[in-house]
Amino acid sequence: MRYLKLYGHFVATSFMGEMMYRRGFWLSVLARVAWFLFFVAFYSLLYGQITQIATWGYWDTMLLLATFFLLETILYLLFIKNFSNLPHMIADGDLDLWLIKPVDAQFVLSLRHTSFTSFLNLLPPLFLLVLAFIKLGLSFSWASLGMILAAFVIALIIAYSIWLMIMTLAFWLGRVDVLHEAFLSLFRFLQFPTVIYSGAVLLFLTYVLPIIFIVTIPLASLRGSLTWPNFLLGLSLAVLLFIVSRLFWLFAIRYYSSASS
Amino acid sequence: MAKYLAVFKVGLLNAFAYRFTIVFFLVMHFLALAVIFFLWLAIFNSPGQAEIAGYSLASIVTYYLGASIVRQAIASHFEYQMASEILRGKLSIYLLKPFSYLFYQMIRSWTWQLLSLILSLALYLAAIILLRDYIIVPSLVQAALFLLALIPGAIIYALVSAIFGTLTFWLLDPNNLFGLKETIIVFLSGFLLPLAFFPPVLQDVFFYLPFRYLISFPVEIFLGRLSGTAIWQGFLVELAWIPLLAIFLSWFWQKGVRHYEAVGS
């Protein structure tokens, strides 16, 4: 409860902060929407020449693209500012300030800043998602909506946990300005039909760094093909990864001996 | 000339200090390239798919590998550095010195690009050996024209970077704009998708725009997809853009410097 109230304050201050640069706000929306539209155009032009990528038709790929951009935008919205700042905080010793406060440091450092600029960016992929859903003739019910939302939450927990684990490496790597991009560049593997990965790459994305589930679980839920056993398996994976990332974080904090103080 | 040689040396040392960042970006660059290869392998794996928009699997692999090398060689991103120096008032120090600030930025950037290209050579070599069955080898003339086309491409890229960097004089937070510029270049230059996939009308328009000359033009020369006429006409359009952009830049830059407030100094 206390954390919920605290998060409310975080959101409010982030909002005030962003309202100071309104021109930057619109440019940021424009940049993201352009990137999204170019990817839609990329696949539209590509499918103008071919009918399928392996077994995936045009709208199958559009459903994936919408899911990917929706998840990416939510990840940006919640975490990008926090995670991109983390290596600096560790290298400069600013982290100490949060470690001595009576709140959980992982909570604060993951959620302190919300990027409201990303909020409007949710609309284009959401629109495409609905469009692809209809074009593919998928069936909708309120019960399945619950399943879809749960699947997206599972996907976000998996993404957050893996991202946090990579960011936690900053305790040993020192000042790596671009560390937050490491996860994102792996994550971008998922803006292409997952069917293109095979062999060692598929094994890596499934078992070593299980990022492939970040899109496969929501996609299965949208198609209504997410069975209860698979749902529970996905949930277990999310919980497990969250616990592992939490333990790794706590281990790193114990290792951390601050900078220049 | 000697003073710009000094800038080159400083740039080299500077880039070397950030060698881990360079290696990091290289790895990400290659990951992105690998994904594109997986995509096209899957597309060409479908039965009866021998040629798409005039590209065979071999020519498409060579295209993307070439596009990746070209981008690495010619893409400059010093607008971020310009923005930070303008916004923090550090520009004043340079304005007092007896050399051109824009020229200084360009040379620094080219040094950085050269170093990262050399560092990535081993990786590209490995990629070429790995993909040797899919690589199309050009004739000597094509290879020479390809290399020649890179020079005006690098200059156009640098001029565009400088123009966007100059916009910082009027904007407080230009980074999103820089991102937008890069997105547009990636798409319209043929980096994401060969321009043969675009509608013919657009291809005609692209002929007169500068974007194509950054990536698509040199790579298509390399692949032997362009006729002799198309090549010299292309060079003509490409070369015409340089004075156009340079004149605009120098006017725009002077206007910016007059607008400059030198915050905090």
Short mmCIF file of C-alpha atoms in Angstrom, two decimals:
data_model
loop_
_atom_site.label_atom_id
_atom_site.label_comp_id
_atom_site.label_asym_id
_atom_site.label_seq_id
_atom_site.Cartn_x
_atom_site.Cartn_y
_atom_site.Cartn_z
CA MET A 1 0.00 0.00 0.00
CA ARG A 2 2.78 2.37 0.96
CA TYR A 3 4.56 1.44 -2.26
CA LEU A 4 1.45 2.15 -4.30
CA LYS A 5 1.22 5.63 -2.81
CA LEU A 6 4.92 6.17 -3.41
CA TYR A 7 4.51 5.10 -7.03
CA GLY A 8 1.71 7.65 -7.37
CA HIS A 9 4.17 10.34 -6.33
CA PHE A 10 6.78 9.08 -8.79
CA VAL A 11 4.27 9.26 -11.62
CA ALA A 12 3.15 12.77 -10.64
CA THR A 13 6.68 14.19 -10.47
CA SER A 14 7.69 12.51 -13.74
CA PHE A 15 4.68 14.09 -15.41
CA MET A 16 5.56 17.56 -14.15
CA GLY A 17 9.15 17.06 -15.27
CA GLU A 18 8.15 16.14 -18.80
CA MET A 19 5.70 18.99 -19.19
CA MET A 20 8.67 21.36 -19.08
CA TYR A 21 9.76 20.34 -22.57
CA ARG A 22 6.59 20.23 -24.58
CA ARG A 23 8.19 20.65 -27.98
CA GLY A 24 10.50 17.74 -27.20
CA PHE A 25 7.39 15.77 -26.28
CA TRP A 26 5.83 16.04 -29.72
CA LEU A 27 9.09 15.35 -31.51
CA SER A 28 9.55 12.21 -29.47
CA VAL A 29 6.05 10.99 -30.33
CA LEU A 30 6.70 11.75 -33.99
CA ALA A 31 10.03 9.89 -33.99
CA ARG A 32 8.54 6.76 -32.47
CA VAL A 33 5.44 6.77 -34.67
CA ALA A 34 7.64 7.18 -37.76
CA TRP A 35 9.74 4.21 -36.72
CA PHE A 36 6.59 2.14 -36.23
CA LEU A 37 5.11 3.19 -39.59
CA PHE A 38 8.37 2.42 -41.38
CA PHE A 39 8.27 -1.10 -40.02
CA VAL A 40 4.68 -1.50 -41.14
CA ALA A 41 5.78 -0.22 -44.56
CA PHE A 42 8.78 -2.58 -44.53
CA TYR A 43 6.56 -5.62 -44.15
CA SER A 44 3.90 -4.25 -46.50
CA LEU A 45 6.47 -3.74 -49.28
CA LEU A 46 8.03 -7.12 -48.55
CA TYR A 47 4.71 -8.94 -48.65
CA GLY A 48 3.99 -7.10 -51.91
CA GLN A 49 6.58 -9.45 -53.45
CA ILE A 50 6.08 -12.64 -51.44
CA THR A 51 3.08 -14.36 -49.91
CA GLN A 52 4.62 -15.93 -46.83
CA ILE A 53 7.63 -15.88 -44.53
CA ALA A 54 7.89 -19.62 -43.83
CA THR A 55 4.30 -20.20 -42.61
CA TRP A 56 3.51 -16.60 -41.66
CA GLY A 57 1.14 -14.56 -43.80
CA TYR A 58 0.95 -10.76 -43.85
CA TRP A 59 -1.52 -10.38 -40.99
CA ASP A 60 0.28 -12.94 -38.84
CA THR A 61 3.34 -10.74 -39.09
CA MET A 62 1.28 -7.60 -38.44
CA LEU A 63 -0.12 -9.16 -35.26
CA LEU A 64 3.44 -9.85 -34.13
CA LEU A 65 4.62 -6.37 -35.06
CA ALA A 66 1.74 -4.78 -33.11
CA THR A 67 2.43 -6.99 -30.09
CA PHE A 68 6.13 -6.24 -30.23
CA PHE A 69 5.68 -2.46 -30.47
CA LEU A 70 3.04 -2.47 -27.75
CA LEU A 71 5.38 -4.32 -25.38
CA GLU A 72 8.37 -2.20 -26.36
CA THR A 73 6.42 1.00 -25.75
CA ILE A 74 5.27 -0.16 -22.32
CA LEU A 75 8.85 -1.11 -21.43
CA TYR A 76 9.98 2.35 -22.55
CA LEU A 77 7.17 3.98 -20.62
CA LEU A 78 7.99 2.28 -17.34
CA PHE A 79 11.70 1.53 -17.31
CA ILE A 80 13.85 3.21 -19.97
CA LYS A 81 14.77 6.31 -17.98
CA ASN A 82 15.47 4.31 -14.86
CA PHE A 83 17.60 1.64 -16.44
CA SER A 84 19.55 3.97 -18.72
CA ASN A 85 20.50 5.97 -15.64
CA LEU A 86 21.52 3.03 -13.45
CA PRO A 87 25.17 2.65 -14.58
CA HIS A 88 25.76 6.36 -13.85
CA MET A 89 24.26 6.05 -10.40
CA ILE A 90 26.49 3.10 -9.60
CA ALA A 91 29.64 4.68 -11.04
CA ASP A 92 29.09 8.04 -9.35
CA GLY A 93 27.95 6.66 -6.01
CA ASP A 94 24.48 8.29 -6.25
CA LEU A 95 23.08 4.87 -5.49
CA ASP A 96 24.01 5.33 -1.81
CA LEU A 97 21.24 7.88 -1.38
CA TRP A 98 18.63 5.26 -2.15
CA LEU A 99 20.25 2.42 -0.26
CA ILE A 100 19.95 4.27 3.05
CA LYS A 101 16.28 5.24 2.53
CA PRO A 102 13.56 3.13 4.18
CA VAL A 103 12.26 1.81 0.85
CA ASP A 104 13.35 -1.03 -1.36
CA ALA A 105 16.12 0.19 -3.67
CA GLN A 106 15.14 -2.07 -6.55
CA PHE A 107 11.61 -0.65 -6.46
CA VAL A 108 12.79 2.95 -6.56
CA LEU A 109 15.53 2.45 -9.14
CA SER A 110 13.22 0.54 -11.49
CA LEU A 111 10.17 2.80 -11.30
CA ARG A 112 11.29 6.27 -10.24
CA HIS A 113 10.84 7.89 -13.65
CA THR A 114 7.94 7.31 -16.02
CA SER A 115 8.32 8.38 -19.66
CA PHE A 116 4.97 9.93 -20.42
CA THR A 117 6.15 10.76 -23.91
CA SER A 118 5.60 7.07 -24.67
CA PHE A 119 1.96 7.18 -23.68
CA LEU A 120 0.58 8.36 -27.02
CA ASN A 121 2.84 5.87 -28.77
CA LEU A 122 0.68 3.07 -27.43
CA LEU A 123 -2.14 4.01 -29.79
CA PRO A 124 -0.72 3.10 -33.25
CA PRO A 125 0.33 -0.47 -32.28
CA LEU A 126 -2.93 -0.92 -30.36
CA PHE A 127 -4.85 0.07 -33.47
CA LEU A 128 -2.83 -2.36 -35.60
CA LEU A 129 -3.35 -5.10 -33.02
CA VAL A 130 -7.12 -4.77 -33.23
CA LEU A 131 -7.00 -4.57 -37.02
CA ALA A 132 -4.84 -7.69 -37.35
CA PHE A 133 -7.04 -9.47 -34.81
CA ILE A 134 -10.11 -8.79 -36.94
CA LYS A 135 -8.37 -9.56 -40.27
CA LEU A 136 -7.20 -12.92 -38.95
CA GLY A 137 -10.77 -13.69 -37.91
CA LEU A 138 -9.79 -14.46 -34.33
CA SER A 139 -12.62 -14.90 -31.86
CA PHE A 140 -13.09 -12.53 -28.97
CA SER A 141 -14.73 -12.98 -25.59
CA TRP A 142 -14.42 -11.14 -22.29
CA ALA A 143 -12.88 -14.24 -20.76
CA SER A 144 -10.23 -14.33 -23.47
CA LEU A 145 -9.53 -10.64 -22.86
CA GLY A 146 -8.62 -11.53 -19.27
CA MET A 147 -6.28 -14.21 -20.59
CA ILE A 148 -4.70 -11.77 -23.07
CA LEU A 149 -4.09 -9.13 -20.40
CA ALA A 150 -2.59 -11.76 -18.08
CA ALA A 151 -0.34 -12.95 -20.91
CA PHE A 152 0.91 -9.41 -21.53
CA VAL A 153 1.66 -8.99 -17.81
CA ILE A 154 3.61 -12.26 -17.82
CA ALA A 155 5.54 -11.05 -20.87
CA LEU A 156 6.37 -7.76 -19.17
CA ILE A 157 7.58 -9.50 -16.01
CA ILE A 158 9.85 -11.75 -18.08
CA ALA A 159 11.19 -8.74 -20.00
CA TYR A 160 11.70 -6.70 -16.83
CA SER A 161 13.53 -9.53 -15.06
CA ILE A 162 15.93 -10.21 -17.93
CA TRP A 163 16.55 -6.49 -18.42
CA LEU A 164 17.25 -6.04 -14.69
CA MET A 165 19.71 -8.93 -14.70
CA ILE A 166 21.63 -7.39 -17.59
CA MET A 167 21.58 -3.96 -15.90
CA THR A 168 22.80 -5.46 -12.64
CA LEU A 169 26.01 -6.39 -14.46
CA ALA A 170 26.82 -2.68 -14.28
CA PHE A 171 28.00 -3.25 -10.69
CA TRP A 172 30.99 -5.09 -12.13
CA LEU A 173 31.33 -3.46 -15.54
CA GLY A 174 31.52 0.09 -14.26
CA ARG A 175 30.46 2.99 -16.40
CA VAL A 176 28.84 1.47 -19.48
CA ASP A 177 26.58 4.19 -20.86
CA VAL A 178 24.93 1.96 -23.41
CA LEU A 179 24.28 -1.11 -21.27
CA HIS A 180 20.50 -0.63 -21.37
CA GLU A 181 20.72 -1.01 -25.15
CA ALA A 182 22.11 -4.54 -24.77
CA PHE A 183 18.75 -5.90 -23.72
CA LEU A 184 16.87 -3.78 -26.25
CA SER A 185 18.99 -4.98 -29.17
CA LEU A 186 18.31 -8.59 -28.18
CA PHE A 187 14.66 -7.75 -27.65
CA ARG A 188 14.50 -6.41 -31.22
CA PHE A 189 15.05 -9.97 -32.44
CA LEU A 190 11.35 -10.27 -31.71
CA GLN A 191 10.13 -7.72 -34.24
CA PHE A 192 10.66 -10.40 -36.87
CA PRO A 193 8.51 -13.54 -37.23
CA THR A 194 9.84 -15.95 -34.61
CA VAL A 195 9.61 -18.73 -37.18
CA ILE A 196 12.85 -17.47 -38.79
CA TYR A 197 14.92 -18.65 -35.82
CA SER A 198 16.11 -22.23 -35.78
CA GLY A 199 18.92 -24.38 -34.46
CA ALA A 200 21.33 -22.88 -31.98
CA VAL A 201 19.76 -19.41 -32.17
CA LEU A 202 16.35 -20.78 -31.22
CA LEU A 203 17.85 -22.80 -28.37
CA PHE A 204 19.62 -19.70 -27.10
CA LEU A 205 16.48 -17.55 -27.23
CA THR A 206 14.43 -20.27 -25.55
CA TYR A 207 16.67 -21.74 -22.86
CA VAL A 208 19.69 -19.52 -22.27
CA LEU A 209 18.08 -16.10 -22.46
CA PRO A 210 14.38 -16.93 -22.76
CA ILE A 211 13.31 -13.71 -24.44
CA ILE A 212 11.31 -15.47 -27.14
CA PHE A 213 8.46 -16.02 -24.65
CA ILE A 214 8.01 -12.26 -24.37
CA VAL A 215 6.14 -12.40 -27.69
CA THR A 216 5.11 -16.03 -28.03
CA ILE A 217 2.97 -16.02 -24.87
CA PRO A 218 0.94 -12.88 -25.78
CA LEU A 219 0.61 -14.06 -29.40
CA ALA A 220 -0.73 -17.45 -28.30
CA SER A 221 -3.22 -15.71 -26.00
CA LEU A 222 -4.41 -13.49 -28.86
CA ARG A 223 -4.89 -16.50 -31.10
CA GLY A 224 -6.77 -18.29 -28.34
CA SER A 225 -4.25 -21.11 -28.44
CA LEU A 226 -2.73 -20.53 -25.02
CA THR A 227 -3.72 -23.65 -23.07
CA TRP A 228 -3.95 -23.60 -19.28
CA PRO A 229 -0.85 -25.82 -18.78
CA ASN A 230 1.15 -23.48 -21.05
CA PHE A 231 -0.26 -20.44 -19.30
CA LEU A 232 0.83 -21.81 -15.92
CA LEU A 233 4.23 -22.72 -17.37
CA GLY A 234 4.62 -19.14 -18.61
CA LEU A 235 3.55 -17.78 -15.25
CA SER A 236 6.05 -20.03 -13.48
CA LEU A 237 8.80 -18.86 -15.81
CA ALA A 238 7.95 -15.22 -15.08
CA VAL A 239 7.93 -15.78 -11.32
CA LEU A 240 11.14 -17.79 -11.47
CA LEU A 241 12.95 -15.16 -13.54
CA PHE A 242 11.70 -12.41 -11.25
CA ILE A 243 13.04 -14.24 -8.17
CA VAL A 244 16.38 -14.97 -9.84
CA SER A 245 16.79 -11.34 -10.96
CA ARG A 246 15.84 -10.18 -7.45
CA LEU A 247 18.44 -12.49 -5.86
CA PHE A 248 21.07 -11.36 -8.35
CA TRP A 249 20.27 -7.73 -7.57
CA LEU A 250 20.54 -8.33 -3.80
CA PHE A 251 23.83 -10.14 -4.34
CA ALA A 252 25.13 -7.18 -6.34
CA ILE A 253 24.05 -4.70 -3.67
CA ARG A 254 25.97 -6.69 -1.07
CA TYR A 255 29.01 -6.66 -3.34
CA TYR A 256 28.69 -2.91 -3.99
CA SER A 257 31.07 -0.84 -1.92
CA SER A 258 30.08 2.60 -3.24
CA ALA A 259 32.22 4.99 -5.22
CA SER A 260 34.54 7.64 -3.84
CA SER A 261 32.94 7.87 -0.43
CA MET B 1 46.17 21.50 -42.87
CA ALA B 2 48.48 20.76 -39.92
CA LYS B 3 45.89 21.91 -37.43
CA TYR B 4 43.30 19.51 -38.82
CA LEU B 5 45.87 16.74 -38.69
CA ALA B 6 46.15 17.49 -34.97
CA VAL B 7 42.37 17.18 -34.69
CA PHE B 8 42.66 13.80 -36.40
CA LYS B 9 45.22 12.68 -33.80
CA VAL B 10 43.11 13.88 -30.89
CA GLY B 11 40.10 12.16 -32.42
CA LEU B 12 42.05 8.92 -32.69
CA LEU B 13 43.09 9.04 -29.04
CA ASN B 14 39.56 9.95 -28.02
CA ALA B 15 38.02 7.11 -29.96
CA PHE B 16 40.56 4.74 -28.50
CA ALA B 17 39.59 5.77 -24.99
CA TYR B 18 36.06 4.64 -25.80
CA ARG B 19 37.13 1.36 -27.38
CA PHE B 20 34.73 -0.68 -25.23
CA THR B 21 31.80 1.44 -26.34
CA ILE B 22 32.88 0.93 -29.96
CA VAL B 23 33.14 -2.84 -29.51
CA PHE B 24 29.76 -2.85 -27.79
CA PHE B 25 28.12 -1.02 -30.68
CA LEU B 26 29.84 -3.33 -33.15
CA VAL B 27 28.39 -6.39 -31.47
CA MET B 28 24.90 -4.85 -31.55
CA HIS B 29 25.41 -3.89 -35.20
CA PHE B 30 26.26 -7.49 -36.05
CA LEU B 31 23.34 -8.87 -34.07
CA ALA B 32 20.98 -6.69 -36.11
CA LEU B 33 22.65 -7.90 -39.30
CA ALA B 34 22.32 -11.54 -38.22
CA VAL B 35 18.56 -11.12 -37.70
CA ILE B 36 18.15 -9.72 -41.21
CA PHE B 37 19.98 -12.76 -42.61
CA PHE B 38 17.73 -15.15 -40.71
CA LEU B 39 14.70 -13.33 -42.10
CA TRP B 40 15.84 -13.59 -45.72
CA LEU B 41 17.00 -17.18 -45.37
CA ALA B 42 13.50 -18.06 -44.15
CA ILE B 43 11.92 -16.14 -47.04
CA PHE B 44 14.06 -17.80 -49.70
CA ASN B 45 13.57 -21.20 -48.09
CA SER B 46 9.96 -21.30 -49.28
CA PRO B 47 9.64 -23.55 -52.33
CA GLY B 48 9.68 -21.82 -55.71
CA GLN B 49 11.22 -18.66 -54.31
CA ALA B 50 14.32 -18.14 -56.45
CA GLU B 51 14.12 -14.43 -57.10
CA ILE B 52 12.28 -11.58 -55.36
CA ALA B 53 12.14 -8.09 -56.87
CA GLY B 54 15.17 -9.05 -58.98
CA TYR B 55 17.20 -10.28 -56.02
CA SER B 56 18.49 -13.81 -55.55
CA LEU B 57 19.42 -15.03 -52.07
CA ALA B 58 23.09 -14.43 -52.88
CA SER B 59 22.53 -10.88 -54.09
CA ILE B 60 20.32 -10.04 -51.10
CA VAL B 61 22.93 -11.36 -48.64
CA THR B 62 25.63 -9.37 -50.41
CA TYR B 63 23.32 -6.34 -50.43
CA TYR B 64 22.77 -6.31 -46.67
CA LEU B 65 26.39 -7.07 -45.87
CA GLY B 66 27.43 -4.26 -48.21
CA ALA B 67 24.84 -1.88 -46.79
CA SER B 68 26.08 -2.62 -43.29
CA ILE B 69 29.71 -1.91 -44.22
CA VAL B 70 28.75 1.26 -46.10
CA ARG B 71 26.73 2.59 -43.18
CA GLN B 72 29.55 1.84 -40.78
CA ALA B 73 31.94 3.71 -43.06
CA ILE B 74 29.92 6.81 -43.91
CA ALA B 75 27.37 7.40 -41.14
CA SER B 76 28.35 10.29 -38.87
CA HIS B 77 26.57 11.12 -35.65
CA PHE B 78 28.39 14.19 -34.38
CA GLU B 79 25.13 16.15 -34.11
CA TYR B 80 24.82 14.76 -30.57
CA GLN B 81 28.23 16.16 -29.65
CA MET B 82 27.33 19.48 -31.27
CA ALA B 83 24.07 19.62 -29.34
CA SER B 84 25.78 18.99 -26.03
CA GLU B 85 28.46 21.62 -26.71
CA ILE B 86 25.95 24.21 -27.86
CA LEU B 87 23.54 23.63 -24.97
CA ARG B 88 26.29 23.76 -22.33
CA GLY B 89 27.88 26.84 -23.79
CA LYS B 90 31.10 25.00 -24.55
CA LEU B 91 30.91 26.10 -28.16
CA SER B 92 32.30 29.51 -27.17
CA ILE B 93 35.74 27.98 -26.60
CA TYR B 94 35.82 26.67 -30.15
CA LEU B 95 34.46 29.82 -31.73
CA LEU B 96 37.46 31.70 -30.39
CA LYS B 97 39.92 29.30 -31.97
CA PRO B 98 41.30 29.88 -35.45
CA PHE B 99 39.61 26.97 -37.15
CA SER B 100 36.22 25.97 -38.43
CA TYR B 101 34.15 24.26 -35.76
CA LEU B 102 32.09 22.31 -38.28
CA PHE B 103 35.20 21.10 -40.07
CA TYR B 104 36.64 20.09 -36.72
CA GLN B 105 33.53 18.02 -35.93
CA MET B 106 33.56 16.34 -39.31
CA ILE B 107 37.20 15.32 -39.12
CA ARG B 108 36.74 14.03 -35.59
CA SER B 109 33.77 12.00 -36.73
CA TRP B 110 35.57 10.60 -39.77
CA THR B 111 38.43 9.54 -37.53
CA TRP B 112 35.99 7.71 -35.28
CA GLN B 113 34.29 6.07 -38.26
CA LEU B 114 37.62 4.96 -39.70
CA LEU B 115 38.68 3.41 -36.41
CA SER B 116 35.42 1.57 -35.90
CA LEU B 117 35.58 0.34 -39.48
CA ILE B 118 39.09 -1.01 -38.94
CA LEU B 119 38.00 -2.62 -35.65
CA SER B 120 35.06 -4.28 -37.38
CA LEU B 121 37.09 -5.51 -40.34
CA ALA B 122 37.87 -8.79 -38.59
CA LEU B 123 34.17 -9.33 -37.87
CA TYR B 124 33.20 -8.53 -41.46
CA LEU B 125 35.88 -10.89 -42.71
CA ALA B 126 34.48 -13.63 -40.51
CA ALA B 127 30.97 -12.86 -41.83
CA ILE B 128 32.23 -13.02 -45.43
CA ILE B 129 33.96 -16.36 -44.86
CA LEU B 130 30.88 -17.72 -43.09
CA LEU B 131 28.63 -16.58 -45.93
CA ARG B 132 31.11 -17.25 -48.76
CA ASP B 133 28.60 -19.28 -50.77
CA TYR B 134 26.30 -16.26 -50.88
CA ILE B 135 28.75 -13.48 -51.65
CA ILE B 136 28.74 -11.93 -55.09
CA VAL B 137 32.19 -10.79 -56.17
CA PRO B 138 32.19 -7.62 -58.30
CA SER B 139 34.44 -6.74 -61.19
CA LEU B 140 37.41 -4.45 -60.49
CA VAL B 141 35.66 -1.49 -62.13
CA GLN B 142 32.53 -2.04 -60.04
CA ALA B 143 34.61 -2.29 -56.87
CA ALA B 144 36.48 0.89 -57.74
CA LEU B 145 33.27 2.81 -58.52
CA PHE B 146 31.77 1.49 -55.27
CA LEU B 147 34.66 2.90 -53.26
CA LEU B 148 34.49 6.17 -55.18
CA ALA B 149 30.78 6.54 -54.42
CA LEU B 150 31.46 6.29 -50.70
CA ILE B 151 33.32 9.60 -50.58
CA PRO B 152 30.47 11.92 -51.64
CA GLY B 153 28.15 9.73 -49.53
CA ALA B 154 30.23 10.38 -46.41
CA ILE B 155 30.30 14.11 -47.17
CA ILE B 156 26.51 14.29 -47.64
CA TYR B 157 25.99 12.37 -44.40
CA ALA B 158 28.30 14.73 -42.52
CA LEU B 159 26.60 17.81 -43.97
CA VAL B 160 23.19 16.51 -42.93
CA SER B 161 24.53 15.75 -39.43
CA ALA B 162 25.90 19.28 -39.21
CA ILE B 163 22.59 20.81 -40.36
CA PHE B 164 20.70 18.87 -37.70
CA GLY B 165 23.33 19.74 -35.09
CA THR B 166 22.86 23.42 -35.97
CA LEU B 167 19.14 23.11 -35.20
CA THR B 168 20.18 22.87 -31.54
CA PHE B 169 20.54 26.67 -31.47
CA TRP B 170 16.74 26.88 -31.50
CA LEU B 171 15.79 23.65 -29.70
CA LEU B 172 16.35 22.69 -26.07
CA ASP B 173 15.99 18.97 -26.55
CA PRO B 174 16.97 18.01 -30.12
CA ASN B 175 17.80 14.31 -29.52
CA ASN B 176 14.40 13.10 -30.67
CA LEU B 177 14.79 15.05 -33.86
CA PHE B 178 18.15 13.38 -34.47
CA GLY B 179 16.51 10.02 -33.94
CA LEU B 180 13.82 10.92 -36.45
CA LYS B 181 16.44 11.95 -39.00
CA GLU B 182 18.23 8.62 -38.58
CA THR B 183 14.96 6.69 -38.92
CA ILE B 184 14.17 8.45 -42.18
CA ILE B 185 17.65 7.81 -43.55
CA VAL B 186 17.55 4.13 -42.58
CA PHE B 187 14.29 3.66 -44.45
CA LEU B 188 14.72 5.89 -47.52
CA SER B 189 18.37 5.04 -48.19
CA GLY B 190 17.54 1.39 -48.79
CA PHE B 191 19.27 0.22 -45.63
CA LEU B 192 16.22 -1.59 -44.24
CA LEU B 193 14.89 -2.80 -47.58
CA PRO B 194 16.39 -2.57 -51.10
CA LEU B 195 14.71 0.22 -53.05
CA ALA B 196 13.64 -2.26 -55.76
CA PHE B 197 10.86 -3.26 -53.36
CA PHE B 198 9.37 0.25 -53.47
CA PRO B 199 6.75 1.33 -56.04
CA PRO B 200 8.36 2.52 -59.31
CA VAL B 201 7.01 6.07 -58.83
CA LEU B 202 8.84 6.38 -55.52
CA GLN B 203 12.01 4.95 -57.03
CA ASP B 204 11.93 7.76 -59.60
CA VAL B 205 11.55 10.33 -56.81
CA PHE B 206 14.35 8.73 -54.78
CA PHE B 207 16.67 9.23 -57.74
CA TYR B 208 16.64 12.98 -57.10
CA LEU B 209 16.73 12.85 -53.28
CA PRO B 210 20.01 12.49 -51.39
CA PHE B 211 19.04 9.43 -49.29
CA ARG B 212 19.59 6.80 -51.96
CA TYR B 213 23.17 7.94 -52.47
CA LEU B 214 24.09 7.07 -48.90
CA ILE B 215 23.50 3.30 -49.03
CA SER B 216 21.62 1.96 -52.02
CA PHE B 217 23.67 3.62 -54.78
CA PRO B 218 27.14 2.33 -53.81
CA VAL B 219 25.83 -1.15 -52.95
CA GLU B 220 23.91 -1.47 -56.21
CA ILE B 221 27.04 -0.44 -58.12
CA PHE B 222 28.89 -3.18 -56.23
CA LEU B 223 26.24 -5.73 -57.22
CA GLY B 224 26.35 -4.62 -60.86
CA ARG B 225 22.64 -3.73 -60.81
CA LEU B 226 23.15 -0.31 -62.39
CA SER B 227 23.90 0.45 -66.02
CA GLY B 228 26.70 2.79 -67.06
CA THR B 229 24.24 5.62 -67.69
CA ALA B 230 22.50 5.10 -64.36
CA ILE B 231 25.89 5.27 -62.63
CA TRP B 232 27.15 8.51 -64.12
CA GLN B 233 23.76 10.19 -63.80
CA GLY B 234 23.69 9.05 -60.19
CA PHE B 235 27.11 10.50 -59.54
CA LEU B 236 25.95 13.76 -61.09
CA VAL B 237 22.92 14.04 -58.80
CA GLU B 238 25.00 12.99 -55.81
CA LEU B 239 27.70 15.57 -56.50
CA ALA B 240 25.09 18.28 -57.05
CA TRP B 241 23.77 17.77 -53.51
CA ILE B 242 27.11 18.58 -51.88
CA PRO B 243 27.35 22.30 -52.78
CA LEU B 244 23.59 22.65 -52.21
CA LEU B 245 23.81 21.27 -48.68
CA ALA B 246 27.10 23.02 -47.94
CA ILE B 247 25.76 26.45 -48.93
CA PHE B 248 22.63 25.93 -46.87
CA LEU B 249 24.70 24.74 -43.92
CA SER B 250 27.04 27.72 -43.90
CA TRP B 251 24.09 30.16 -44.08
CA PHE B 252 22.19 28.24 -41.40
CA TRP B 253 25.23 27.93 -39.14
CA GLN B 254 25.95 31.67 -39.27
CA LYS B 255 22.33 32.39 -38.44
CA GLY B 256 22.61 29.96 -35.53
CA VAL B 257 25.81 31.43 -34.13
CA ARG B 258 24.19 34.87 -34.15
CA HIS B 259 21.27 33.39 -32.25
CA TYR B 260 23.62 31.66 -29.78
CA GLU B 261 23.43 32.85 -26.21
CA ALA B 262 26.46 31.00 -24.78
CA VAL B 263 24.58 29.79 -21.73
CA GLY B 264 26.60 29.64 -18.55
CA SER B 265 29.77 31.26 -19.82
#
